[in-house]
PDB file of C-alpha atoms in Angstrom:
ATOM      1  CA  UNK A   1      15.986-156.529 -79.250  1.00 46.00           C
ATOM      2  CA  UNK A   2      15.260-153.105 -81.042  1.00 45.00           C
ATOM      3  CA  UNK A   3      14.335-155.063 -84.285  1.00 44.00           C
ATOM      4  CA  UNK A   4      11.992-157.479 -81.904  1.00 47.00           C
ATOM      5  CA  UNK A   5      10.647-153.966 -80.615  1.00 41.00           C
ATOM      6  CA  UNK A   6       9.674-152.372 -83.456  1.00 49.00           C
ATOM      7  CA  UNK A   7       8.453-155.816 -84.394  1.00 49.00           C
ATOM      8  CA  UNK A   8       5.599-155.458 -81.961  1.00 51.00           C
ATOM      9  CA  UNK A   9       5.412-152.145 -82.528  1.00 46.00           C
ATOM     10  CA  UNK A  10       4.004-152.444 -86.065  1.00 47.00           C
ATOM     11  CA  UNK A  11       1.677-155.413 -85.182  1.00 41.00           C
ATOM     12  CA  UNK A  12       0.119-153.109 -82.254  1.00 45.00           C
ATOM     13  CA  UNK A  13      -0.117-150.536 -85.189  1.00 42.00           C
ATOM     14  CA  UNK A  14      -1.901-152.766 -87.487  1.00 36.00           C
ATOM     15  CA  UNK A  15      -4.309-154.247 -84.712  1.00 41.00           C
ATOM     16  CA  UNK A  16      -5.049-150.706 -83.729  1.00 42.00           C
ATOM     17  CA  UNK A  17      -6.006-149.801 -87.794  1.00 37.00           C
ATOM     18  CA  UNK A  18      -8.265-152.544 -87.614  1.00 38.00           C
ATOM     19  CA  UNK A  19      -9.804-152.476 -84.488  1.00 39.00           C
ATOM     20  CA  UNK A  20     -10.756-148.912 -85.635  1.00 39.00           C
ATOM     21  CA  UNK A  21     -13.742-148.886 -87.912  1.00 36.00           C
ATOM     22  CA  UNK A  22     -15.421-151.740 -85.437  1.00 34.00           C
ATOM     23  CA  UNK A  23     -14.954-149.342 -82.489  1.00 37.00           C
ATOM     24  CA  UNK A  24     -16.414-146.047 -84.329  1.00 35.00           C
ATOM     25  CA  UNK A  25     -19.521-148.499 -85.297  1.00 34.00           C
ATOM     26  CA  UNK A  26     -19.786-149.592 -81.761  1.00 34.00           C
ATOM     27  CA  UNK A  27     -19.638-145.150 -80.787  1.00 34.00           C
ATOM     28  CA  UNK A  28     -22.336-145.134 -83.109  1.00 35.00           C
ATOM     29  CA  UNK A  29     -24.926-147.464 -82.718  1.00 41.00           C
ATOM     30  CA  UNK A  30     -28.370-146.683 -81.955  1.00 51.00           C
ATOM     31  CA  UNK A  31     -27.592-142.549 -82.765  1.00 78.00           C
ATOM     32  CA  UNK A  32     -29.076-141.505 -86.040  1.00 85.00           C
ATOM     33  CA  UNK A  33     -27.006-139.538 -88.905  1.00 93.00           C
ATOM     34  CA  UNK A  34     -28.095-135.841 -89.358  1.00 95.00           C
ATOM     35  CA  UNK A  35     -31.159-135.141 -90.738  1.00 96.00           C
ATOM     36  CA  UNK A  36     -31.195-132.733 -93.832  1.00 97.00           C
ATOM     37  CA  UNK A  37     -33.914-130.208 -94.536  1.00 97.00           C
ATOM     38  CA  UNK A  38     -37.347-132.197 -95.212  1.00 98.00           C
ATOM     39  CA  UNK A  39     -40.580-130.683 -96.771  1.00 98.00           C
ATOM     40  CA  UNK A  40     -43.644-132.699 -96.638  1.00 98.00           C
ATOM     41  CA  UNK A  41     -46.189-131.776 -99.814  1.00 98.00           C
ATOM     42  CA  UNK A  42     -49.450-132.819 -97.738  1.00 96.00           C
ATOM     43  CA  UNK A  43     -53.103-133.042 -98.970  1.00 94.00           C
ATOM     44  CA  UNK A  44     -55.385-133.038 -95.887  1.00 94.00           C
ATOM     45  CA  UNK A  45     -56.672-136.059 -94.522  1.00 92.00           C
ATOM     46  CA  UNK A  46     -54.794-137.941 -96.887  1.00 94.00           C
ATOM     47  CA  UNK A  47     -51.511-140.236 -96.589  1.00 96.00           C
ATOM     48  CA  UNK A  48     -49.009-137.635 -96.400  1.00 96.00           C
ATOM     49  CA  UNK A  49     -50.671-137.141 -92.286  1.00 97.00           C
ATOM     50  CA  UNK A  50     -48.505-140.589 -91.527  1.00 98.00           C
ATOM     51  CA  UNK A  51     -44.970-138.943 -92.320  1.00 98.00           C
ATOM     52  CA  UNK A  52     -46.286-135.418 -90.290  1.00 98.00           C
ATOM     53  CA  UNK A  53     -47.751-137.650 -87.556  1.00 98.00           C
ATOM     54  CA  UNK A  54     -43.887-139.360 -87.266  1.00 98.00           C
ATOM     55  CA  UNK A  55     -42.050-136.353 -87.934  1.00 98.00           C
ATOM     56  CA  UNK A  56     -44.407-134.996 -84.461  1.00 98.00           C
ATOM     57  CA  UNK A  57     -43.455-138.356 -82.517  1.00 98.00           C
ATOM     58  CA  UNK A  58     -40.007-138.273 -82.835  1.00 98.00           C
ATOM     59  CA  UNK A  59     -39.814-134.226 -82.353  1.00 97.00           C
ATOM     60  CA  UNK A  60     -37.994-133.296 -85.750  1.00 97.00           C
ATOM     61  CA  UNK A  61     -38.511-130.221 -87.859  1.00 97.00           C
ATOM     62  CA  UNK A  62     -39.977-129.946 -91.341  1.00 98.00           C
ATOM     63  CA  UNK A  63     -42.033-128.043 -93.442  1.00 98.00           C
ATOM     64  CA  UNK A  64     -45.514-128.316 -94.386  1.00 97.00           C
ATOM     65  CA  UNK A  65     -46.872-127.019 -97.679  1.00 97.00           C
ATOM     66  CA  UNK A  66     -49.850-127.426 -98.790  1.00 96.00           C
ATOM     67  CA  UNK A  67     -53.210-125.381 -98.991  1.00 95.00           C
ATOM     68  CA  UNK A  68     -55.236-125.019 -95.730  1.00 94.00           C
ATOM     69  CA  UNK A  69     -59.229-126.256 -96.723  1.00 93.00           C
ATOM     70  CA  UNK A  70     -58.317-126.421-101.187  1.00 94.00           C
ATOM     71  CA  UNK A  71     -57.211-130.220-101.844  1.00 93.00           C
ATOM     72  CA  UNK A  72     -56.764-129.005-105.513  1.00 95.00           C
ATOM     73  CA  UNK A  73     -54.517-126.063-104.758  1.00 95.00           C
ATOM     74  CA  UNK A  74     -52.653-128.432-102.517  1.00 95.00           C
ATOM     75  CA  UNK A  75     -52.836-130.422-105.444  1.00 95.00           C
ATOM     76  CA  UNK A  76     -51.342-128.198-107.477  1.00 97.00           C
ATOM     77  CA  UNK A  77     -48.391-127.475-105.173  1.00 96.00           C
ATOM     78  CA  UNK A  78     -47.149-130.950-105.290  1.00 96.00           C
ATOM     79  CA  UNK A  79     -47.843-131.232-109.101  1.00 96.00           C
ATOM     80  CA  UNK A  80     -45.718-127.953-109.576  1.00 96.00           C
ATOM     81  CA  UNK A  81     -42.861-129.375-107.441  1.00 96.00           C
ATOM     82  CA  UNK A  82     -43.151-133.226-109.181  1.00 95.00           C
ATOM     83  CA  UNK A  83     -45.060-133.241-112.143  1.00 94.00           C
ATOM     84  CA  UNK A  84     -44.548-137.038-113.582  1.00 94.00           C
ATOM     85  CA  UNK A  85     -45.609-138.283-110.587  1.00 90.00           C
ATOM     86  CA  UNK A  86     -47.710-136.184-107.901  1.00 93.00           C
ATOM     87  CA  UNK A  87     -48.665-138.065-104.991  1.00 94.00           C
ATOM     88  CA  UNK A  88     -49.234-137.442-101.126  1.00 95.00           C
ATOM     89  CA  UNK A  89     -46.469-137.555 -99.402  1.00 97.00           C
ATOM     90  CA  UNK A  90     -43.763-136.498-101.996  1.00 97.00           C
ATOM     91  CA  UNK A  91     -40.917-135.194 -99.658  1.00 98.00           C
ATOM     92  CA  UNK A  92     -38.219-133.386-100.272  1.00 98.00           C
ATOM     93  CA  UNK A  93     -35.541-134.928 -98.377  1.00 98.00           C
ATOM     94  CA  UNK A  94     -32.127-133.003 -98.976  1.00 97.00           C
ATOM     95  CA  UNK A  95     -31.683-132.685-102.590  1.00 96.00           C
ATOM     96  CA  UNK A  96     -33.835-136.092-103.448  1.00 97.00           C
ATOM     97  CA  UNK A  97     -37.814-136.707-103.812  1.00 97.00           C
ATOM     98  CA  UNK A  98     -39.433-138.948-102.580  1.00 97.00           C
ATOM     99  CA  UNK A  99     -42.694-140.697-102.392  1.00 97.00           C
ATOM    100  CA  UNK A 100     -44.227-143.916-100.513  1.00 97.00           C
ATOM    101  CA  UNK A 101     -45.336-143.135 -96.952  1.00 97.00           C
ATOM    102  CA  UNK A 102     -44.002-146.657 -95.836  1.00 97.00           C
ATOM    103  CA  UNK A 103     -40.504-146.234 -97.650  1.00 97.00           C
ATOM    104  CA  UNK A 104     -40.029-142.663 -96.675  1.00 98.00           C
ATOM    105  CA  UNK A 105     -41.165-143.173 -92.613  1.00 98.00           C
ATOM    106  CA  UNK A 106     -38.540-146.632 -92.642  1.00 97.00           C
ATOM    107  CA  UNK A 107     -35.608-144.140 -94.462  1.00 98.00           C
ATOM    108  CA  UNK A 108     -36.482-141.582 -91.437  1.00 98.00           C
ATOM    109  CA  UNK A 109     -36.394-144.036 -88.550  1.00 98.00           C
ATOM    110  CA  UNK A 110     -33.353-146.766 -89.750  1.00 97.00           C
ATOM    111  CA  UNK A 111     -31.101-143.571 -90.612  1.00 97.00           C
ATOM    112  CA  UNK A 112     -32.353-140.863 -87.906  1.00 97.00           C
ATOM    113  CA  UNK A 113     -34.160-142.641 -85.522  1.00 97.00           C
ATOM    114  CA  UNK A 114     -32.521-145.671 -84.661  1.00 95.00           C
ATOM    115  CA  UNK A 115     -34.295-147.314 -82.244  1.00 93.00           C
ATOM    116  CA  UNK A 116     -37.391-145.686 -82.145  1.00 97.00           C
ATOM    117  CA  UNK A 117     -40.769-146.337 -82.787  1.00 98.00           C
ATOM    118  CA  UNK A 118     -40.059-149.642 -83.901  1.00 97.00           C
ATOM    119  CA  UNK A 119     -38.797-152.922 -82.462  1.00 97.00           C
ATOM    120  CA  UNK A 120     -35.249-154.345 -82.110  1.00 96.00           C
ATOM    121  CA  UNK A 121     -34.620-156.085 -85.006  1.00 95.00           C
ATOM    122  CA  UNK A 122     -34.076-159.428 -83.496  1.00 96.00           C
ATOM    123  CA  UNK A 123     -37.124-159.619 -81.220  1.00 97.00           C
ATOM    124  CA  UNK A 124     -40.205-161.488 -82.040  1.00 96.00           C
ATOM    125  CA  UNK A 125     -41.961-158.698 -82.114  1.00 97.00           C
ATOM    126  CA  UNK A 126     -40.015-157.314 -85.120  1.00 97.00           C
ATOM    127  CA  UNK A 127     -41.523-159.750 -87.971  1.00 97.00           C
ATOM    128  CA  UNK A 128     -45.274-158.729 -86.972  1.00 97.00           C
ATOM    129  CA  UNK A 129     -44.046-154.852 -86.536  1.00 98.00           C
ATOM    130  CA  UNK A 130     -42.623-155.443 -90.779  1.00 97.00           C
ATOM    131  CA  UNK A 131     -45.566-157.520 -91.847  1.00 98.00           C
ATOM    132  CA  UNK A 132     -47.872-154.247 -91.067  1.00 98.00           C
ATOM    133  CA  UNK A 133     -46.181-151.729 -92.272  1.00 98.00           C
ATOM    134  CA  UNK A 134     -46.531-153.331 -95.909  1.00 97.00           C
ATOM    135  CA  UNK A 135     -50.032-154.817 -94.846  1.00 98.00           C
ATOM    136  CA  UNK A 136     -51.595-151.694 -94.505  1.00 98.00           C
ATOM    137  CA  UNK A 137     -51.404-150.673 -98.288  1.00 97.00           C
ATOM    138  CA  UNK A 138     -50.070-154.307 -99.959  1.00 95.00           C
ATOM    139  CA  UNK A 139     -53.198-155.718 -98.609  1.00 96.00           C
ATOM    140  CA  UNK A 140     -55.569-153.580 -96.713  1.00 96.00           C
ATOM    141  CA  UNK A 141     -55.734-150.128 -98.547  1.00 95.00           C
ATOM    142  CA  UNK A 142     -55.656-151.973-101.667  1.00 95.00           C
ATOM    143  CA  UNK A 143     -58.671-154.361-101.301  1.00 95.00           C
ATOM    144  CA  UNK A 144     -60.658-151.637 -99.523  1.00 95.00           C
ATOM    145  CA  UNK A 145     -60.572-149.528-102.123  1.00 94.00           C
ATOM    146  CA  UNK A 146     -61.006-152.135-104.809  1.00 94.00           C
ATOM    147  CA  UNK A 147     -64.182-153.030-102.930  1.00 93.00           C
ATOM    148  CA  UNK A 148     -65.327-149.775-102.633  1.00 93.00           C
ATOM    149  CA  UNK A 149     -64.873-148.323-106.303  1.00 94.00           C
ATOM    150  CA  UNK A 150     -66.643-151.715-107.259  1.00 92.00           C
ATOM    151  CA  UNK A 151     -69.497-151.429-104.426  1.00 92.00           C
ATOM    152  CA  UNK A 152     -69.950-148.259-105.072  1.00 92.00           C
ATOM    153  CA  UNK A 153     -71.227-149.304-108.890  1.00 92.00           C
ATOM    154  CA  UNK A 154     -73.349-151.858-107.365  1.00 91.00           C
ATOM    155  CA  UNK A 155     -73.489-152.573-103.697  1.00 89.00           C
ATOM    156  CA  UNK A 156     -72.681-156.412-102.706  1.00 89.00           C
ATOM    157  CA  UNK A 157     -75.497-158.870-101.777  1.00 88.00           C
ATOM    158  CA  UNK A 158     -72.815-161.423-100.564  1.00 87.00           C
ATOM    159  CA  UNK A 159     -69.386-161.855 -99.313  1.00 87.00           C
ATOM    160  CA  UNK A 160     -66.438-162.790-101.908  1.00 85.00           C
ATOM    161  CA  UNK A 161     -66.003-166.663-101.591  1.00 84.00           C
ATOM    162  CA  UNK A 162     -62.185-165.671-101.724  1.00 85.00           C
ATOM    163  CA  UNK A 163     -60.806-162.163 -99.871  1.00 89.00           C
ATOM    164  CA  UNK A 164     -63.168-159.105 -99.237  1.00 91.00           C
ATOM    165  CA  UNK A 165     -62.937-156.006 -96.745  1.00 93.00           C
ATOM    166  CA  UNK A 166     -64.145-157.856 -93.824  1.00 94.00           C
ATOM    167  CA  UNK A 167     -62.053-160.383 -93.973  1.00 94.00           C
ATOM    168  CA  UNK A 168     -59.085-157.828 -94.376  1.00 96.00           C
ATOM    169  CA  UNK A 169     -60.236-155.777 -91.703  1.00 97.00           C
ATOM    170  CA  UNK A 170     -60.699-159.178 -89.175  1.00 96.00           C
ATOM    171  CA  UNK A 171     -56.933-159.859 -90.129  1.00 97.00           C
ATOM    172  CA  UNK A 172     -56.514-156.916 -87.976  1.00 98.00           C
ATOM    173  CA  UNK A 173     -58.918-157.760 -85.557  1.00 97.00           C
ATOM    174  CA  UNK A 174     -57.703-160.761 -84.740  1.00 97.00           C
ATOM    175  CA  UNK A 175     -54.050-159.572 -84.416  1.00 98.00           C
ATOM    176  CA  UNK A 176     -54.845-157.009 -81.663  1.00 98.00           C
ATOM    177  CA  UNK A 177     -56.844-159.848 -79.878  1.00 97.00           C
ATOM    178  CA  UNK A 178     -53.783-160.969 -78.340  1.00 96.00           C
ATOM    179  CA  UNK A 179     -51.212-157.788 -79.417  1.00 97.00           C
ATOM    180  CA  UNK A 180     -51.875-154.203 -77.787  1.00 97.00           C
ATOM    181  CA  UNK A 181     -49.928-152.960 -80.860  1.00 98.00           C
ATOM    182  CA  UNK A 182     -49.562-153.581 -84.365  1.00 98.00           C
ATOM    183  CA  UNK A 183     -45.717-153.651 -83.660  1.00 95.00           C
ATOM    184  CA  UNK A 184     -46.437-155.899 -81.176  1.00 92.00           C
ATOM    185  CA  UNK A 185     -45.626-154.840 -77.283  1.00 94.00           C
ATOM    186  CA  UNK A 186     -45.278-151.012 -77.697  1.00 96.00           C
ATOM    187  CA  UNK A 187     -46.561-148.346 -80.115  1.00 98.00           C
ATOM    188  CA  UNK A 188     -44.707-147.911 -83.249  1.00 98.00           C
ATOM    189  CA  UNK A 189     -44.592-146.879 -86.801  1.00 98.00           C
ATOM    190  CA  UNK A 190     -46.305-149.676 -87.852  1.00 98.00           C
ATOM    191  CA  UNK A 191     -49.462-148.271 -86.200  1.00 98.00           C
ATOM    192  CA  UNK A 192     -49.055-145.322 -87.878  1.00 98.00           C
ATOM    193  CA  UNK A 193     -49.492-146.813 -91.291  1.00 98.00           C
ATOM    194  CA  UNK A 194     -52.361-149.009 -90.279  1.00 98.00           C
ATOM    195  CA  UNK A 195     -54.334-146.190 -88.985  1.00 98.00           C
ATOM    196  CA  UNK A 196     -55.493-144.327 -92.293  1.00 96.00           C
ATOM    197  CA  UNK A 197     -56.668-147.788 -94.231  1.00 97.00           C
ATOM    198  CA  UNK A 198     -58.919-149.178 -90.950  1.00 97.00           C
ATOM    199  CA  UNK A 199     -60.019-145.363 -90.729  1.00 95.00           C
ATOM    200  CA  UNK A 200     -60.901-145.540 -94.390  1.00 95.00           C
ATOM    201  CA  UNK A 201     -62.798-149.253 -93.689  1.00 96.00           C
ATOM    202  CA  UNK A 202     -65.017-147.993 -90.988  1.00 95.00           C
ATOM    203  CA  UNK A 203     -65.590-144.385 -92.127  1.00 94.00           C
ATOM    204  CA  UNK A 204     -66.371-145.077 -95.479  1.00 95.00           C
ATOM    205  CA  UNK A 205     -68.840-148.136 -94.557  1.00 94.00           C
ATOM    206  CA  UNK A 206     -66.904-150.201 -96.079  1.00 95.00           C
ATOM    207  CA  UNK A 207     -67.316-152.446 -93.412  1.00 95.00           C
ATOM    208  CA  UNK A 208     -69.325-152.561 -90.104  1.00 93.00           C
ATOM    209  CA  UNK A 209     -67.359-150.985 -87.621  1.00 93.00           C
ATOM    210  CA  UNK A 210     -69.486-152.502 -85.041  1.00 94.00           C
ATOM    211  CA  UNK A 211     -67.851-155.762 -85.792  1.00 93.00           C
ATOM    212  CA  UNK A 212     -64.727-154.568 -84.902  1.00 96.00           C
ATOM    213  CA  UNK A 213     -64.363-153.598 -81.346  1.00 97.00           C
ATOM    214  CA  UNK A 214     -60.440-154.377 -81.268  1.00 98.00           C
ATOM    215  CA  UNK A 215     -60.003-152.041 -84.021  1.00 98.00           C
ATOM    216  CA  UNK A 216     -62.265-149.245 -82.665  1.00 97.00           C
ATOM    217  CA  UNK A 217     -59.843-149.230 -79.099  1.00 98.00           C
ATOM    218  CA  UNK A 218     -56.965-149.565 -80.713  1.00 98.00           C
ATOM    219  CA  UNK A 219     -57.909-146.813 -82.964  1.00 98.00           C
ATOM    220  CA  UNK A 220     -58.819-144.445 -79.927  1.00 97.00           C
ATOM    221  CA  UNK A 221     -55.699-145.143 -78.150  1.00 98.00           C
ATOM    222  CA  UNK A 222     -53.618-143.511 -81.184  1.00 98.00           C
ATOM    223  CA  UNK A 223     -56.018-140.746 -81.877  1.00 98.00           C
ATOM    224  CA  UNK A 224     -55.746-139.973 -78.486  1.00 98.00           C
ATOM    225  CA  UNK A 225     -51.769-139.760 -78.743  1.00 98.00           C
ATOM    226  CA  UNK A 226     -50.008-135.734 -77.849  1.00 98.00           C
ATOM    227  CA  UNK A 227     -47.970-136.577 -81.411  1.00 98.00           C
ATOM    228  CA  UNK A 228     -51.548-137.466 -83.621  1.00 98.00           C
ATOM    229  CA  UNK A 229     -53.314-134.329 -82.311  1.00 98.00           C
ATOM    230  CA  UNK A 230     -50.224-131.927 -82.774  1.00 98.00           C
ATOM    231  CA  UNK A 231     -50.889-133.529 -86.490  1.00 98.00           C
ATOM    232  CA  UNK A 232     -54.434-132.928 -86.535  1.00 97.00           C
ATOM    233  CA  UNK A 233     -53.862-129.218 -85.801  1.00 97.00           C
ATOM    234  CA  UNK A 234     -51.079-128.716 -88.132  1.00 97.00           C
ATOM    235  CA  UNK A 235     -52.388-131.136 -91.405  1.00 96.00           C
ATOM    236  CA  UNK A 236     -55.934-131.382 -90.357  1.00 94.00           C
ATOM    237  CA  UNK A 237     -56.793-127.885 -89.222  1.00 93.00           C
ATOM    238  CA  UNK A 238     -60.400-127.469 -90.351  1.00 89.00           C
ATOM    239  CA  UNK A 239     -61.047-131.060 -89.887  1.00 86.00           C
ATOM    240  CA  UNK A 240     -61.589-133.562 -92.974  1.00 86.00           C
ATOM    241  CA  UNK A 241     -62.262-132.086 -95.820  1.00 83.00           C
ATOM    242  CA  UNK A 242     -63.345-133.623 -99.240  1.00 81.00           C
ATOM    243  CA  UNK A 243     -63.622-136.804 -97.764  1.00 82.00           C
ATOM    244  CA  UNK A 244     -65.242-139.332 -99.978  1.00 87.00           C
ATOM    245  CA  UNK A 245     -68.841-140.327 -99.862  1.00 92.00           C
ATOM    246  CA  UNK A 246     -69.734-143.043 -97.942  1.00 91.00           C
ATOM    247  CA  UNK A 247     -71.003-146.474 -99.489  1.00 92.00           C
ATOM    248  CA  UNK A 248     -74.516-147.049 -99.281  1.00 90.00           C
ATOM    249  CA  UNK A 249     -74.419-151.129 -98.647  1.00 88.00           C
ATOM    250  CA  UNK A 250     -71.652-152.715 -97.813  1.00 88.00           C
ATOM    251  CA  UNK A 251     -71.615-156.910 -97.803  1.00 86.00           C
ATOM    252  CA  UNK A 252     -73.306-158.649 -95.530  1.00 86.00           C
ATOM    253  CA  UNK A 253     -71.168-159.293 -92.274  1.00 84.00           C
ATOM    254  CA  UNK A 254     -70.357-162.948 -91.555  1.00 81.00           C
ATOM    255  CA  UNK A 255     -69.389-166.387 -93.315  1.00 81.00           C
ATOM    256  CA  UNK A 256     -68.546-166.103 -96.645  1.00 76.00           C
ATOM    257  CA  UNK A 257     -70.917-168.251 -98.880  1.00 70.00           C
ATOM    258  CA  UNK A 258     -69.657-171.620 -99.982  1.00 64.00           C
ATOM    259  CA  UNK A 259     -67.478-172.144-102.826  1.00 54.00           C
ATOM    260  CA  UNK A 260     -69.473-174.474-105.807  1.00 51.00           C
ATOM    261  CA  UNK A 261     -69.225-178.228-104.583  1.00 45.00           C
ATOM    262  CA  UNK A 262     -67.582-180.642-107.397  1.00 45.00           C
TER     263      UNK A 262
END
């Protein structure tokens, strides 16, 4: 009987060892992990306003440096702190660096924010909410500006036959025909990164923004957000500064022209 006993004993033991780490993941899920010190190298109006812009949304600290109204001091500040590669956003996260708006707002949210400002990752909103956070500079930032260093030699007298700006730009459109959000159902990061590339499409003249009327009141509902205009005042005090000059011609809206017939 003792033997039998201790028998069960053990195995209860054992059980309990195991049943140990699946219980402290269940305790954990959904909280983040601590977040360590973050510094955010900014130059105004640029990309480095998407990881402030979070940073205000979810309510976490960090510090801002850059210099208020002189892009190349600002410049200089992230150049002194990174020199072989100085972009906006480089963070200092910890002890690392890191750059990539997209890579460094996913990092914040999967490991502090779990849960927020994004969907669940089994919904169906979840594969739209991941297709635009890599849209917006895989596709969208990249062909606008493409289009508008080229334009900007020689304005277009004709759509592309393959992909231009407008037809980048009515990807977008045509999403938020039948989504409120670009993460589908409910505001998330994903919005975040689309903002600055359609801002850039518009503003720019890139494209018509009269074209775009999804866009332009999807683009008012997250300017008019508490967490955006905390950003504005913070990374944006003096308003946009050094912005680049606006095309002069941008293609002519509508079908593209026909391919050559065989």
């Amino acid at each position: 009987m003792t033997i039998e006993l201790n028998r069960r004993a053990g195995l209860a033991a054992l059980a309990s060892l195991a049943a140990a780490p699946v219980a402290a993941a269940a305790a954990t899920q959904g909280k983040g992990s601590p977040l360590p010190p973050i510094s955010i190298y900014h130059l105004e109006g640029r990309r480095s306003e998407r990881v402030v812009w979070l940073m205000e949304e979810l309510g976490f600290p960090y510090k801002l440096e850059f210099k208020r109204g002189d892009l190349m001091g600002s410049m200089a500040l992230i150049k002194a702190f990174s020199p072989i590669v100085p972009m906006a956003p480089t963070v200092k996260y910890g002890d690392q660096v890191l750059v990539e708006s997209g890579a460094i707002m996913e990092l914040i949210l999967n490991r502090h924010a779990p849960g927020k400002l994004q969907p669940d990752l089994g919904s169906a909103d979840y594969p739209h909410y991941l297709m635009w956070m890599h849209y917006a500079e895989g596709s969208l930032a990249a062909k606008l500006f493409s289009d508008y260093r080229a334009w900007m030699q020689q304005p277009p007298k004709e759509r592309s036959r393959l992909v231009d700006s407008e037809a980048v730009v009515e990807f977008a459109e045509e999403f938020l025909k039948a989504h409120e959000w670009f993460g589908g159902a409910a505001f998330s990061a994903a919005d975040i990164m689309m903002l600055f590339p359609l801002r850039v499409a518009t503003e720019l003249n890139i494209v018509d923004a009269v074209q775009f009327p999804k866009v332009a009141a999807w683009k008012a509902r997250v300017e008019a957000r508490p967490a955006y205009q905390r950003m504005l005042a913070k990374a944006r005090p003096d308003g946009m500064i050094g912005m680049l000059r606006a095309l002069p011609q941008h293609a002519p809206s509508g079908p593209r022209s026909p391919g050559p017939t065989r």
